[in-house]
CSV table of C-alpha atoms in Angstrom, one decimal:
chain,number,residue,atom,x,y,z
A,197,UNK,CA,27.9,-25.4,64.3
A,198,UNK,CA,29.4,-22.5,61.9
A,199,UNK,CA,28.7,-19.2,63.3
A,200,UNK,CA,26.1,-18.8,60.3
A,201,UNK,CA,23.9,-21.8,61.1
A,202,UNK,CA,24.1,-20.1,65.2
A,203,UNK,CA,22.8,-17.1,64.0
A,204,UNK,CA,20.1,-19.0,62.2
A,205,UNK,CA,19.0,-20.7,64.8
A,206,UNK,CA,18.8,-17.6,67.3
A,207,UNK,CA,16.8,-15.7,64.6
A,208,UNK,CA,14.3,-18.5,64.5
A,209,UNK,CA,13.4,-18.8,68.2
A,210,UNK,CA,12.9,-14.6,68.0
A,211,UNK,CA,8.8,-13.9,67.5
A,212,UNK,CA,8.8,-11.3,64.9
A,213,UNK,CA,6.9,-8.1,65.8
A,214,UNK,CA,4.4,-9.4,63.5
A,215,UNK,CA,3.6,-12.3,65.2
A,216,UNK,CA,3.7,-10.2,68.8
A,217,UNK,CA,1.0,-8.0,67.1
A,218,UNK,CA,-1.2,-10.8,65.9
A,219,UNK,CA,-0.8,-12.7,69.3
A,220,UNK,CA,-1.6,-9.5,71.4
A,221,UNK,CA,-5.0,-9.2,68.9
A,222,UNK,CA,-5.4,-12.6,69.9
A,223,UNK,CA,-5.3,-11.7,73.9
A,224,UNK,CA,-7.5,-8.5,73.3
A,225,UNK,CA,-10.4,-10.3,71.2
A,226,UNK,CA,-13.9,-10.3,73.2
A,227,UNK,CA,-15.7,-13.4,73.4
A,228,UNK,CA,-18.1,-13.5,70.5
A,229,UNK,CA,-21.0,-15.2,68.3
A,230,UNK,CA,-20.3,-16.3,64.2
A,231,UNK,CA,-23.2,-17.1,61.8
A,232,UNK,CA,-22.0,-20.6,60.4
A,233,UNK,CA,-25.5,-21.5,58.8
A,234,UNK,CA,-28.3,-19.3,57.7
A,235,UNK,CA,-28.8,-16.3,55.2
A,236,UNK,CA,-25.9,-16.6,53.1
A,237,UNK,CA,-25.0,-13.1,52.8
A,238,UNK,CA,-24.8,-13.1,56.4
A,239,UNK,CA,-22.6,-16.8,57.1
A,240,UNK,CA,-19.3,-16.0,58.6
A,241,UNK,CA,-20.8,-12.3,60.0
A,242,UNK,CA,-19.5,-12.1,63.6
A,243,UNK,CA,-20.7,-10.3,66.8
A,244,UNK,CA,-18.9,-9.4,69.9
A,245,UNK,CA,-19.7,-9.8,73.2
A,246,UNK,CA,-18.5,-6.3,75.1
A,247,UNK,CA,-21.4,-6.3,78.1
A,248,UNK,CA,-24.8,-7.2,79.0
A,249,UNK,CA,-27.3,-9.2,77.1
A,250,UNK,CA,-27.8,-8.7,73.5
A,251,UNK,CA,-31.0,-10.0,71.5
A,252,UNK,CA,-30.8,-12.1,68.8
A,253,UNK,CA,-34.0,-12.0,66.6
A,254,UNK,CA,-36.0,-11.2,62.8
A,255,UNK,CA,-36.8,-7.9,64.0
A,256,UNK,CA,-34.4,-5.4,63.0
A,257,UNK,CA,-34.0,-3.9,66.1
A,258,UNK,CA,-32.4,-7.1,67.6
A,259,UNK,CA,-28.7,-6.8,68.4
A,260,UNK,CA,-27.9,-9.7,66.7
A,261,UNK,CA,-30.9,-9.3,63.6
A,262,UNK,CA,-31.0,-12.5,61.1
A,263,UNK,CA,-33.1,-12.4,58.7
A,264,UNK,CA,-34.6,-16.0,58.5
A,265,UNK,CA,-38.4,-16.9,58.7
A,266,UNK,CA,-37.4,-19.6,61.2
A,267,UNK,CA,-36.3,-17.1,63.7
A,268,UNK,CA,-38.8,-15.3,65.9
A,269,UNK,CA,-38.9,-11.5,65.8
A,270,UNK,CA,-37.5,-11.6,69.0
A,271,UNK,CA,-36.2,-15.3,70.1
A,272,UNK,CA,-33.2,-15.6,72.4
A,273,UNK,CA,-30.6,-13.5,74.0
A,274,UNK,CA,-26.8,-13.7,74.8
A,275,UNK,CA,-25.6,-12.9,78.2
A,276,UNK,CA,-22.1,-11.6,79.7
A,277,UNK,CA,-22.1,-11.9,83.2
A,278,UNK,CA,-19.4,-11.7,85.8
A,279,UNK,CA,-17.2,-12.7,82.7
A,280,UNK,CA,-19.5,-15.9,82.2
A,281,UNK,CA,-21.6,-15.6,78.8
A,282,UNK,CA,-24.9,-17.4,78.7
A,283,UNK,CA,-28.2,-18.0,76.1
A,284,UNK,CA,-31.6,-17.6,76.9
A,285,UNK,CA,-34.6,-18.2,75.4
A,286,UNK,CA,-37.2,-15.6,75.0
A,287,UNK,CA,-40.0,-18.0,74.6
A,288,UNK,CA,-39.5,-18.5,70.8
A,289,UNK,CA,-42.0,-20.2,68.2
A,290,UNK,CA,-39.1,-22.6,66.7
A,291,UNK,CA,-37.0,-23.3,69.9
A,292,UNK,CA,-33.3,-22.8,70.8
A,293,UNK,CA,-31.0,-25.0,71.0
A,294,UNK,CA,-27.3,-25.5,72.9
A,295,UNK,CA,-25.4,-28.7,71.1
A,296,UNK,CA,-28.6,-30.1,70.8
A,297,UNK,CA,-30.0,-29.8,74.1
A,298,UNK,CA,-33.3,-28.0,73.7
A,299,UNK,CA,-33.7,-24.7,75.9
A,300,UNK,CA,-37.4,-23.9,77.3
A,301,UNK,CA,-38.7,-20.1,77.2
A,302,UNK,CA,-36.8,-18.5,80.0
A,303,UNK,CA,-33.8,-21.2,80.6
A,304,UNK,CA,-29.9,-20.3,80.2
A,305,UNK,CA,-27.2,-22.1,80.0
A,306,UNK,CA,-23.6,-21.1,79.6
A,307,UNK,CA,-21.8,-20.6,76.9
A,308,UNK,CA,-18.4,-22.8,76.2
A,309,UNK,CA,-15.6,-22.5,73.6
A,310,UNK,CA,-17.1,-23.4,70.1
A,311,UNK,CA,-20.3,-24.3,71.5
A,312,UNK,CA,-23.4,-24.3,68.5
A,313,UNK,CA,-26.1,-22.3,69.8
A,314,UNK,CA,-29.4,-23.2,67.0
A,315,UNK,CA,-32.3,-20.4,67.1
A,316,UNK,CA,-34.7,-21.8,64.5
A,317,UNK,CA,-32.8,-23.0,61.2
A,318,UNK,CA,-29.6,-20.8,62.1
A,319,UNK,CA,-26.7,-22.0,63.4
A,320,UNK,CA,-24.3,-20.2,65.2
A,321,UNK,CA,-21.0,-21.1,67.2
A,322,UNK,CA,-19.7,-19.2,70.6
A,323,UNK,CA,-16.2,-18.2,70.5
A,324,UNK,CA,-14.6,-17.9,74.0
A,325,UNK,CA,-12.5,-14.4,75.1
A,326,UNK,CA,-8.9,-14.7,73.5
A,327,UNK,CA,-9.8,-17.5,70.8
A,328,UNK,CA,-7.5,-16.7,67.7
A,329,UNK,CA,-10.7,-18.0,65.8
A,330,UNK,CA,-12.4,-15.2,66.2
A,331,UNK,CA,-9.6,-12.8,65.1
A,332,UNK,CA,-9.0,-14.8,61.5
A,333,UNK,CA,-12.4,-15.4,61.5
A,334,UNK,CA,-13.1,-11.6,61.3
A,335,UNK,CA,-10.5,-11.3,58.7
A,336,UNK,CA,-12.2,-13.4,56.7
A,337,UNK,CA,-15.3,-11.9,56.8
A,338,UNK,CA,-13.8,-8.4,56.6
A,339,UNK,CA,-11.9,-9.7,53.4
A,340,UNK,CA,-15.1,-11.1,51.8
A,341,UNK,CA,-16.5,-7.9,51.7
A,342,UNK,CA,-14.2,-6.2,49.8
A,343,UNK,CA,-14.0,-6.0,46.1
A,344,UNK,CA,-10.6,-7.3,45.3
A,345,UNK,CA,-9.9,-5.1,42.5
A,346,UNK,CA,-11.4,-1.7,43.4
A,347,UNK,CA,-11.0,-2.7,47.3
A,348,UNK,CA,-14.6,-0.6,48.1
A,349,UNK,CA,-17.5,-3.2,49.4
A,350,UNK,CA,-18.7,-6.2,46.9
A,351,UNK,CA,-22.5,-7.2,46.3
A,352,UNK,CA,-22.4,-9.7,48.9
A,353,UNK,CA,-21.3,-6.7,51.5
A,354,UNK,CA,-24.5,-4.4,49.4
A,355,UNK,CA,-27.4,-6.9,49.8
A,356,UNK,CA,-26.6,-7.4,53.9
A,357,UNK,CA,-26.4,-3.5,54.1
A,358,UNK,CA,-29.3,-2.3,52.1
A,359,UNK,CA,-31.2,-5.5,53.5
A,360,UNK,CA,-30.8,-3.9,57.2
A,361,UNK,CA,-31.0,-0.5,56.3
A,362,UNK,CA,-34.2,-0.6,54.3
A,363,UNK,CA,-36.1,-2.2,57.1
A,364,UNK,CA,-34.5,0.1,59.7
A,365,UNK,CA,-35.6,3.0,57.5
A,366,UNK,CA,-39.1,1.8,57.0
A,367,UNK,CA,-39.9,1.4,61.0
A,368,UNK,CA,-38.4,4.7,61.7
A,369,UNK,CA,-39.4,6.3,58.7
A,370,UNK,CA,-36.1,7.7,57.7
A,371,UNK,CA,-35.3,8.6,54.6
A,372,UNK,CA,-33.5,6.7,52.2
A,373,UNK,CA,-32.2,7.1,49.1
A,374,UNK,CA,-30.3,4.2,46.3
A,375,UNK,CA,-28.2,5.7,43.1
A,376,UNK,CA,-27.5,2.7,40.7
A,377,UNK,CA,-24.8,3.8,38.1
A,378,UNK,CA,-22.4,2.2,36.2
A,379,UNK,CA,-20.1,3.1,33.0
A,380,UNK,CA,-20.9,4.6,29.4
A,381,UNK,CA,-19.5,2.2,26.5
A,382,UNK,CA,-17.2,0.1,29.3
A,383,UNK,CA,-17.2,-3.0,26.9
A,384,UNK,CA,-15.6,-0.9,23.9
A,385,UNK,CA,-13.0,0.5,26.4
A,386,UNK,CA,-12.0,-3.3,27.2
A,387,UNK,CA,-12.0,-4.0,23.1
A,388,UNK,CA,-9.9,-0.9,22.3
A,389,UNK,CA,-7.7,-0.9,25.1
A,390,UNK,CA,-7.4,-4.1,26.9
A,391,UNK,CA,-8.7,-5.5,29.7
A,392,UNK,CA,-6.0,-4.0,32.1
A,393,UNK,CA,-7.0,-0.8,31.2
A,394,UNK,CA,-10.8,-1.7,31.9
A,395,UNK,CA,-9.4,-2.7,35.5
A,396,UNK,CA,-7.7,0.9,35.8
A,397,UNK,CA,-10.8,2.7,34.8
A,398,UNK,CA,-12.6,0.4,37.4
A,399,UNK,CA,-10.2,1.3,40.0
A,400,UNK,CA,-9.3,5.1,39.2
A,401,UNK,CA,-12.9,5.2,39.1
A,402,UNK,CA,-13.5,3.9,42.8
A,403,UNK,CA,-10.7,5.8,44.1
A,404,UNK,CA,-12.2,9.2,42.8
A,405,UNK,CA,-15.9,8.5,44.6
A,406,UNK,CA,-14.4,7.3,47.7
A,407,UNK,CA,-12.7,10.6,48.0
A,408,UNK,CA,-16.3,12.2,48.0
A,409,UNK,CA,-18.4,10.1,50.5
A,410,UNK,CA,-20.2,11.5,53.6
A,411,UNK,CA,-19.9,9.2,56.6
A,412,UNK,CA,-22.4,7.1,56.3
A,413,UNK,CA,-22.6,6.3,52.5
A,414,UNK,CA,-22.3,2.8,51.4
A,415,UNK,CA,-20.6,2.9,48.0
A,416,UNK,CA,-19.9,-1.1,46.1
A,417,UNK,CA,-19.0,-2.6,43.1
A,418,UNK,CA,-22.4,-4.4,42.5
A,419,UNK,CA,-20.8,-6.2,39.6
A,420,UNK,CA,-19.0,-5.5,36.5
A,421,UNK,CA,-19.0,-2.1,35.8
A,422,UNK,CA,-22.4,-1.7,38.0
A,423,UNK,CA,-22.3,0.0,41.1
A,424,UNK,CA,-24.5,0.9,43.7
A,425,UNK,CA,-24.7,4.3,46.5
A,426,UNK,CA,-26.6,3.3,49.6
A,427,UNK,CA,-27.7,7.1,50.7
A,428,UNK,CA,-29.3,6.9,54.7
A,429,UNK,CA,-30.8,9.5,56.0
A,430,UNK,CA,-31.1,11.0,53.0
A,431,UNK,CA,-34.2,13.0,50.8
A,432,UNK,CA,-34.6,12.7,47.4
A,433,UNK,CA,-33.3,15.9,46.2
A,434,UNK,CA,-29.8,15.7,48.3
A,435,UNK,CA,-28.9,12.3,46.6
A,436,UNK,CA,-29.8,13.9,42.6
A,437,UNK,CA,-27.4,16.2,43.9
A,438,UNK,CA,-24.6,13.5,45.1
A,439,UNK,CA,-25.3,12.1,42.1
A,440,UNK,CA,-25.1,14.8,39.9
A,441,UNK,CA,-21.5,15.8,41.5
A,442,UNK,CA,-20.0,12.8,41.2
A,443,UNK,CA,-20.9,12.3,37.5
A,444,UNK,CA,-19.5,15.5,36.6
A,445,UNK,CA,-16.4,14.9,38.6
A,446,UNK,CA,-15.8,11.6,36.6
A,447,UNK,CA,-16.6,13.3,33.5
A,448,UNK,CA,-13.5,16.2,34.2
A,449,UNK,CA,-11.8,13.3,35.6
A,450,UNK,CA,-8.1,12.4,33.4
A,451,UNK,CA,-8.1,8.8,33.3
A,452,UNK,CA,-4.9,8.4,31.6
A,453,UNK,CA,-3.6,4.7,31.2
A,454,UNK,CA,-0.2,4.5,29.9
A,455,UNK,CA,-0.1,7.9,28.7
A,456,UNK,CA,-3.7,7.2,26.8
A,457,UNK,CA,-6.3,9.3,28.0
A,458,UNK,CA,-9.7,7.2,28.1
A,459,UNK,CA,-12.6,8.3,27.8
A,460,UNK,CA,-15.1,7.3,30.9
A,461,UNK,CA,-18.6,8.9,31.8
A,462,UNK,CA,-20.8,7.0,33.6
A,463,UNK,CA,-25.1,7.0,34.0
A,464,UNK,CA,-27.0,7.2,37.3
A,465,UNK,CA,-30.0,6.1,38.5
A,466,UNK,CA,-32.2,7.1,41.5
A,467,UNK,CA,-34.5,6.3,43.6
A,468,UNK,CA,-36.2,6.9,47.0
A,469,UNK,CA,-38.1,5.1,49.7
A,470,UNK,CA,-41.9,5.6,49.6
A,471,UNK,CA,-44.9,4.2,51.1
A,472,UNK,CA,-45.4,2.2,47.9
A,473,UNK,CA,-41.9,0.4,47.9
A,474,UNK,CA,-42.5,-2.3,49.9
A,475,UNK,CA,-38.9,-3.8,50.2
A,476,UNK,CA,-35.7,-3.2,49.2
A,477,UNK,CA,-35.7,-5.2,46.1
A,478,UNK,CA,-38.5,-2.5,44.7
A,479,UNK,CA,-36.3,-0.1,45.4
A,480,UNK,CA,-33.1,-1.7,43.3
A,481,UNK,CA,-35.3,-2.3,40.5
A,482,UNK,CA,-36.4,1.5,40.3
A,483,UNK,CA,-33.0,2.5,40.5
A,484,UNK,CA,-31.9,0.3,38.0
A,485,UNK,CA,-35.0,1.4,35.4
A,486,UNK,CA,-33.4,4.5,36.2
A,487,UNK,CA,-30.3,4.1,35.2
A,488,UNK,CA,-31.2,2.7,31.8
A,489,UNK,CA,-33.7,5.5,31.3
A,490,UNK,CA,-30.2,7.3,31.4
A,491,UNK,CA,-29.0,5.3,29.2
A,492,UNK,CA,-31.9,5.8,26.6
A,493,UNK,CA,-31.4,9.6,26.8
A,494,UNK,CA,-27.5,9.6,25.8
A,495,UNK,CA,-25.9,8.8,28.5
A,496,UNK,CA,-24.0,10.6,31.0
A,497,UNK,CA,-26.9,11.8,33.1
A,498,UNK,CA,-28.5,11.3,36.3
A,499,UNK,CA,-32.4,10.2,36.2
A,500,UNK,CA,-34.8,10.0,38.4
A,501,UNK,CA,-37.7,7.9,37.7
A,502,UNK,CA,-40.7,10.6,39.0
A,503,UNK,CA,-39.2,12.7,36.2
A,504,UNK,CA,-40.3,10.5,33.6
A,505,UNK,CA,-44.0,10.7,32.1
């Protein structure tokens, strides 16, 4: 064997500190629970199991909350116990299930690797302490969430968020605010320009928000040029402000693509949760009336839609 091929072979056999990383991720990962089949904006959503029981129900208070009709408000619970994870049932209308062996209200049973725990319609599968599963499964979903071009959060990451948070705000009567906005004239910017230059302004464009988030915001590319500003916690006249600011930072903004400067505004729509919005859907569609009321106006403006006669 030359001395080339020797070295070859000892570099080979060495783990790279990559792969030490990954694997010591791999030691450290909890034991936890993965949504294979139910709401689809929640399939592949994964929860760990750190200590004691958590609930798994409709009700948005549930640890573990699915929103499926099938599931009761509050139907089951997961268990760590002297390192030993178990599911109850907490005497639920449609049943739970353990590889299809029926639970009745009150029984447990432990938990195995990739056993399929059924609560109602949903599906979900137990992932033992240490099982590299439930690292690259995170990844995944992590990955999924995130808008590959503008790398903020996609719609699919927007509808399970605003989903939760409506509901949460409604029962504790927090305040909550959506701004729906999205760019002036985007489509001539493509046809002048070119398309990569749309992708800058898409990009630039996310970059310069992020930069002016509160902890807490939830800011996504809802499609397109379209994006949303999830607000919790939040009154009415704080969020015309947020919204305000950001349009007139875009509107000072340079967005200079290969020495061209573009020109980029963008229109903004808000609204607010009342007792007459029912669900969060109402409150997208407000949002979005308001954003074209913008629109109608001239563009580049913030609207709310209790300003309009």
């Amino acid at each position: 064997m030359s001395r080339d091929e020797d070295n070859l072979d000892k570099t080979s056999i060495v783990p790279s500190d990559t792969f030490k990383i990954k694997m010591a991720k791999v030691d450290e990962a909890p034991p936890s629970i993965v949504l294979l089949m139910g709401p689809i904006n929640q399939i592949g959503k994964q929860w760990p199991i750190v200590e004691g029981s958590y609930k798994i129900g409709r009700s948005i208070e549930s640890d573990i909350c699915v929103d499926d009709r099938s599931v009761s408000r509050t139907h089951a619970q997961v268990i760590l116990e002297a390192g030993n994870v178990y599911v109850e049932d907490l005497g639920s209308s449609n049943g739970t299930e353990v590889n299809g062996i029926e639970l009745s209200a009150g029984q447990r049973i432990e938990l195995t690797d990739n056993c399929q725990v059924k609560t109602g319609n949903v599906i979900f599968k137990y992932l033992e302490r240490g099982n590299i599963e439930a690292v690259s499964n995170q990844a995944s979903y992590d990955r999924s969430q995130i808008d590959g071009l503008t790398q903020i959060y996609n719609k699919r990451a927007f509808l399970d968020k605003i989903s939760e948070t409506f509901k949460r705000a409604k029962i504790m009567d927090i305040p909550l605010c959506l701004v729906v906005f999205d760019l002036d004239k985007f489509k001539s910017v493509n046809d002048t320009y070119g398309h990569r230059a749309g992708d800058f302004v898409l990009s630039e464009l996310s970059k310069l928000i992020k930069k002016q988030l509160r902890p807490g915001d939830f800011f996504a590319r809802y499609g397109g040029e379209e994006f949303t500003l999830l607000l919790g916690g939040t009154d009415i006249k704080t969020a015309i402000d947020v919204a305000d600011r950001i349009r007139d930072l875009v509107e000072k903004h340079v967005f200079a693509f290969e020495g061209t400067e573009l020109p980029v505004t963008v229109s903004m729509g808000v609204s607010t949760i009342t007792e007459k919005i029912n669900n969060w859907e109402e409150l997208f569609e407000i949002g979005d009336q308001a954003l074209y009321k913008s629109k109608e106006n001239g563009r580049n403006q913030v609207t709310h839609l209790q300003d309009i006669e």
